Amino acid sequence: MNVVYILLPVALLIAVGYLILFIISVRKGQYDDTTTPAVRMLFDDDEKKKQDDSEQE
Amino acid sequence: MECTHCGLPVPAALVEPEADEQFCCNGCRTVYRVIQGYGLDRFYDLKDVSDARQAARTTDRQYREYDDPKFSELYVRPAGSGLRSVELYLEGVHCAACVWLVEKTPVLLEGVHEVRLDLGKSMARVTWDPARVNLSAVARSLDSLGYPAHPFRGVRVRDMRRKEDRALLIRIGVAGFCAGNIMLISFALYGGMFHGISDEFRNLFHWASLTISLPAVLWCAGLFYRSAWGAVRARTTHMDIPISLGILTGFLWGVFSTVTGRGEVYYDSVTLLIFLLLAGRWVQRNQQRRAADASELLYSLAPTSARLVVDGQVHESPLEAVLPGATVEVRAGDSVPVDGVVLEGNSSLNVALLSGESRPVEVQRSDRVFAGTENLASRLLVEVTGTGEDTRVGRLMKLVEEAGRRKAPVIRLADRISGWFVSTVLLLAAGTALVWWWIDPGLAVEHAVALLVVTCPCALGLATPLAVSAAIGKAARLGILIKGGDVLERLARPGRIVLDKTGTLTEGKSRLVQWIGDETVRADLAALERHSAHPVARAFVEGVEPSEEQPNAILEDARGGGIRGTVDGRHVVAGSPGYMRSRNASFPAWAEAALQEVTTAGLTPVLVSRGEEVLALAGIGDPVRQDSRSTLRRIGEAGWQVEVLSGDYPAVVHAVAADLGIDPARAHGGRQPEEKLDYIISAVAADEHAVVMVGDGINDAAALSAASVGVGVHGGAEAALSAADVFLTREGLSPVAELLDGARRTFKVIRLNLIFSLLYNLIGAVLAIAGRIDPLAAAILMPVSSLTVITLSYRANTFRRSRNR
């Protein structure tokens, strides 16, 4: 059971890391607009694929 | 045949048999050419065919005012390394392909760095290099793609809100982090409850939970403490008081147990409670924000520029740069941007939005004109006497602000309950402590604390926000945008509903309502009126089905209240009674009688003659909306008292009221905006029931904001819509009835939610008094009660489209 003394802080440390990432992403405005990015990333991918295709040809 | 650009059907007259491409309108043709010209035709692959179809609209605006230093000062911000950025509201944005096309603007114009479009809000952020391209050129190319641009006025307010939103989101994140991690640790503790746990690990887990709960209890829940403290100081009750009480008792008892090493801890329940309540607030805020955003964007559509005349040259200039004494040009179809005096030109103005008068007003040299009216007929030159806040509209908007500030806040049902809730819970806790003191003094405090924690009103706190935000979301899908949650509670019980006439009960446009006499001159007159831009002329043209062959009409004169000309060689004269008399037309007896009839019906009479004798009489008026009658009946049946309050002539108002079956004693005409405001203020003061004002014009705006609930109807003035608590994006009056019905049903849901959450609290309280509550039971009861409330709120069928159309 003594392994808990290591496990607990390590688990918390990882969780805090994700919390910090979340706070950074909120501050950067990732959650300001939740509709458009879902649409926009579709276009970008499509175009890249098109370019890749033409490069292969 | 479908339009190549937008997919709407092409009118038969515009079909080109030879061409591959077909267009429903000129806007679509222009946009199609631009898109093809830049090789952006991938737009059509991306366009989802099932998407809402919308014809493209372009304007011939030059957007010169966008290059003015005053404009930059107001709207443009530096974006680093010599770049500038501006937020523009774009008309016509409706689908995913629009995002692609708008963001391709840098392809069209060199020097445009980036364009980012927010699809939900139709807002584009343009970043460009002022050394290489002018902003007016950017706006012109957006326009040429079918997205006319408007500068966004509320940048500062929006930035502030964005900051608040982000702060709340971080709070939710932190609270969720704390709740989640404590829950993991609590599983170990629950396991220990059943299978035993050594004191060493129990203490470790307690201390770990205590540490993790600190940010949630001390920082995240700060919102609740602050509003609870505010309510205590103001000696009112508020839902946040029992919430704060529950959180703090649970936490402090946990600290006590942890430090002394004996007793129960409730960190898991307390942090989960904080997380759920914050999330509930977020949901509600987002729903209300949507309506507020939409009304602010409408405000951006109001004119921001004027056509300034300097040395005979016309420049587009930002409104803020126009000073009294300057001369501005107002073209036909434009709205008048300033208060002023006419220097040159004759025209008629639509003043319905400003004063409620349905008949167009004729203006000529040295007449006063006001901002917010619409120039209908021909070009005017106006000398500016006032702009911005110094206009009639500006002064009315000040009244709106004051009226809004004076409005008393509604005390919500949940807050009223919370008053006796707190006292009951405290009494019960004291009772529990006393009883257990007598049974087992060691357990007395512990059971009392358990009661306080388990009755902490999580579901009660969520009951109203969730029911309201679910209802607001459903209403928005019906074109009813609700800005505040308390609106629904105010509308729950019937009271008085006061409606404006022009533009609310009626369509707000001149139309041909009545035609008495010879039908054959009707087509001739329409052919003649086609050549005139006068609003009455338009009513005639719209009132006649276009025929296959257009007769050959020659307009001779259209001045002084009438029109004359020849149609296929027949001489036709039409005009007001005075005009006809001055032209010596002969009035048969039936015409005199008909004239009397039309005038009493509140219509504007137009006499038509061929040669000398009057053959027909037309009544031009503002017809009642199709759904007004059925809507008023539904509202009346629901128990509301219907009244009419209008700025139009009393005779016209009474005629409309009689037509709609409204008691003439409750139809008031000839009211100035200030009088409307006073009427509403005294109605609100006199009556404990809700006083609802429904209107569309600037003249209604102050009354809208003073009423218990102000409803702005579709097509109204931007000022009126932003003053209203609710505004409609759907044509007609039936959404008003849907709103009242929906509010009543929403209130039922709120009540049901409150009953269920109180029931859970009752169960919890009984268990606590019996000494049967432990942290595990508390941790199960709370989410189950919240889940019930969530399900009830989102399953409820609150807003429905009315069937009778």
GROMACS .gro file of C-alpha atoms in nm, chain A residues 1-5 8 11-12 15-17 19 22-23 26-33 35-36 39-40 42-44 46-47 50, chain B residues 42 45-46 96-97 99-100 103-104 116-121 162 166-167 169-170 172-174 177 181 185 200-201 204-205 208 212:
model
   64
    1MET     CA    1   0.000   0.000   0.000
    2ASN     CA    2   0.292   0.234   0.055
    3VAL     CA    3   0.310   0.282  -0.320
    4VAL     CA    4   0.016   0.521  -0.273
    5TYR     CA    5   0.260   0.778  -0.136
    8LEU     CA    6  -0.109   0.993  -0.550
   11ALA     CA    7  -0.144   1.121  -1.058
   12LEU     CA    8  -0.214   1.469  -0.927
   15ALA     CA    9  -0.385   1.605  -1.374
   16VAL     CA   10  -0.248   1.950  -1.290
   17GLY     CA   11  -0.057   1.942  -1.619
   19LEU     CA   12  -0.553   2.162  -1.605
   22PHE     CA   13  -0.689   2.374  -2.040
   23ILE     CA   14  -0.637   2.717  -1.885
   26VAL     CA   15  -0.912   2.907  -2.277
   27ARG     CA   16  -0.687   3.213  -2.249
   28LYS     CA   17  -0.584   3.174  -2.612
   29GLY     CA   18  -0.949   3.191  -2.713
   30GLN     CA   19  -0.997   2.835  -2.831
   31TYR     CA   20  -1.346   2.825  -2.681
   32ASP     CA   21  -1.465   3.167  -2.803
   33ASP     CA   22  -1.608   3.029  -3.124
   35THR     CA   23  -1.890   2.639  -3.451
   36THR     CA   24  -1.656   2.765  -3.723
   39VAL     CA   25  -1.616   2.357  -4.042
   40ARG     CA   26  -1.287   2.525  -4.124
   42LEU     CA   27  -1.255   2.029  -4.318
   43PHE     CA   28  -1.156   2.274  -4.594
   44ASP     CA   29  -0.789   2.285  -4.504
   46ASP     CA   30  -0.936   1.883  -4.839
   47GLU     CA   31  -0.707   2.132  -5.004
   50LYS     CA   32  -0.566   1.796  -5.345
   99ARG     CA   33  -1.458   2.510  -5.553
  102ASP     CA   34  -1.844   2.184  -5.450
  103LEU     CA   35  -1.840   2.275  -5.082
  153ALA     CA   36  -2.003   2.640  -4.435
  154ALA     CA   37  -1.908   2.734  -4.792
  156VAL     CA   38  -1.661   3.050  -4.439
  157TRP     CA   39  -1.439   2.912  -4.711
  160GLU     CA   40  -1.155   3.343  -4.581
  161LYS     CA   41  -1.030   3.332  -4.942
  173ARG     CA   42  -1.134   3.482  -4.007
  174LEU     CA   43  -1.508   3.434  -4.005
  175ASP     CA   44  -1.717   3.339  -3.703
  176LEU     CA   45  -2.005   3.150  -3.864
  177GLY     CA   46  -2.235   3.167  -3.563
  178LYS     CA   47  -2.214   3.543  -3.530
  219ARG     CA   48  -1.532   3.758  -2.376
  223ARG     CA   49  -1.316   3.293  -2.032
  224ALA     CA   50  -1.288   3.358  -1.658
  226LEU     CA   51  -1.483   2.875  -1.811
  227ILE     CA   52  -1.156   2.856  -1.618
  229ILE     CA   53  -1.558   2.557  -1.427
  230GLY     CA   54  -1.240   2.379  -1.538
  231VAL     CA   55  -1.075   2.416  -1.199
  234PHE     CA   56  -1.056   1.919  -1.182
  238ASN     CA   57  -0.975   1.404  -0.844
  242ILE     CA   58  -0.976   0.944  -0.378
  257GLU     CA   59  -0.284   0.607   0.832
  258PHE     CA   60  -0.429   0.589   0.481
  261LEU     CA   61  -0.367   1.059   0.403
  262PHE     CA   62  -0.676   1.055   0.179
  265ALA     CA   63  -0.519   1.499   0.008
  269ILE     CA   64  -0.746   1.952  -0.364
   0.00000   0.00000   0.00000
